[in-house]
Amino acid sequence: MSEKNKGLNDHLAHKKRIQRMKTGVVWFVFTWMMALTLISVTLIAKIHSFQEQLDIITENTIRSQQVEQQQHQSANTGDMRAYGQSLLKAGGEQQGSSGLKAGLDGSGSDEGASQEGTEDESSKDSSRPDSYKDKKEVRKVYLTFDDGPSKNTDEILDILDKYKVKATFFVTGREDKDSLKRYQEIVSRGHTIGMHSYSHKYDTIYKSRKAFKKDLRKIQKCIQEATGQKCMFYRFPGGSSNQVSKLNMGEFIRILNEEGITYFDWNAECGDASAYDYTSQEMVDNVMRDVVKYHTSVVLLHDAENKLATVEALSGIIEQIQAMDAQILPIDKDTRVVQHVSAESVED
Ligand code: ZN
């Protein structure tokens, strides 16, 4: 092979190499561009989907806040009938509530699984603290003690006497000598006595209309024999909105309506029926937080052997209520009712 041919061949081979390299570079750039485009498209799609999800989350948050606000307002403005009916429905359909279920075993206290208390329609605006000032009505607070009489009754009565305050005792059925004496003491010292069922056993009382009536007669008779009073006030164990009764609570409300018995729930509570062990100071704070919202407050407290913190809290509760220029009164026939499920919402 001549030198000239060799040079030509080298030149051609060199050119081919260059050509291959150029093609390689072009392919490399092209592939990169394709890859980048794909990555970009994917990223844009992802960002878009995230944005949509974010929008949905934001919208849901705003909506749930609005619903919460509306519920709060409707509960607080005492739109009793609508709220009562919804509770009534819920009460008939649902089962189980931490605080309420505790009473099923008959171990004592029941109420207080935080029920949003409401007032009747005549006090629509009263629940707002600011509107309280608009009306020149004296604030009324009704202290109510459930589940007694107990070993604590005597001390509770002494504290009430010390502050010259009358309260209401929703009692259960006990026929031992001490209990009979305590029923009498409650009445003779000027307090209101109300019924809280005889047995306080949810599964018995709320089994049927017949069972409820039987228990009602028994507690009414028990109190009448001890005190000479025919009692016309009632507090449902667990409240009228309890979710423990298998029967619709409307059935039992109708019985009380027929008998002309007025039942009271509560819109303020110290928390002594809660699973959380509140200190007596926390109980005072709990009551005051509720009481400032209403013209008429019915405060749920318990007179039970194991509720010592309630007894300890009582003086503080009374002092703070008195300091806010409110009247502490016993329930009577003129007391504005506080009912979770309105008696009027139940048809005859
Ligand atoms: Zn009770």
PDB file of N, CA and C in Angstrom, residues 7 34 36 114 140 142 152 267 278 294 317:
ATOM      1  N   GLY A   7      -2.516   7.427   3.810  1.00  0.00           N
ATOM      2  CA  GLY A   7      -2.933   8.742   4.341  1.00  0.00           C
ATOM      3  C   GLY A   7      -4.408   8.991   4.097  1.00  0.00           C
ATOM      4  N   MET A  34     -35.116  15.028  25.802  1.00  0.00           N
ATOM      5  CA  MET A  34     -36.346  14.245  25.972  1.00  0.00           C
ATOM      6  C   MET A  34     -36.566  13.932  27.459  1.00  0.00           C
ATOM      7  N   LEU A  36     -35.358  15.513  30.050  1.00  0.00           N
ATOM      8  CA  LEU A  36     -35.701  16.727  30.793  1.00  0.00           C
ATOM      9  C   LEU A  36     -37.160  17.115  30.585  1.00  0.00           C
ATOM     10  N   SER A 114     -69.756  15.704  78.634  1.00  0.00           N
ATOM     11  CA  SER A 114     -69.971  17.084  78.224  1.00  0.00           C
ATOM     12  C   SER A 114     -71.097  17.301  77.225  1.00  0.00           C
ATOM     13  N   LYS A 140     -79.336  34.088  87.156  1.00  0.00           N
ATOM     14  CA  LYS A 140     -79.799  33.083  88.119  1.00  0.00           C
ATOM     15  C   LYS A 140     -79.011  31.793  87.968  1.00  0.00           C
ATOM     16  N   TYR A 142     -78.658  27.861  89.456  1.00  0.00           N
ATOM     17  CA  TYR A 142     -79.269  26.781  90.241  1.00  0.00           C
ATOM     18  C   TYR A 142     -78.233  25.679  90.440  1.00  0.00           C
ATOM     19  N   ASN A 152     -71.793  12.560 102.152  1.00  0.00           N
ATOM     20  CA  ASN A 152     -71.399  13.959 101.957  1.00  0.00           C
ATOM     21  C   ASN A 152     -72.558  14.940 102.113  1.00  0.00           C
ATOM     22  N   ASN A 267     -76.692  23.094  82.090  1.00  0.00           N
ATOM     23  CA  ASN A 267     -75.874  23.774  81.088  1.00  0.00           C
ATOM     24  C   ASN A 267     -74.538  24.241  81.678  1.00  0.00           C
ATOM     25  N   TYR A 278     -60.588  16.035  88.150  1.00  0.00           N
ATOM     26  CA  TYR A 278     -60.371  17.469  88.321  1.00  0.00           C
ATOM     27  C   TYR A 278     -60.068  17.788  89.790  1.00  0.00           C
ATOM     28  N   TYR A 294     -74.715  32.230  80.584  1.00  0.00           N
ATOM     29  CA  TYR A 294     -76.177  32.159  80.610  1.00  0.00           C
ATOM     30  C   TYR A 294     -76.828  33.077  81.649  1.00  0.00           C
ATOM     31  N   ILE A 317     -67.109  27.706  94.529  1.00  0.00           N
ATOM     32  CA  ILE A 317     -68.140  27.903  93.492  1.00  0.00           C
ATOM     33  C   ILE A 317     -69.139  28.964  93.963  1.00  0.00           C
TER      34      ILE A 317
END
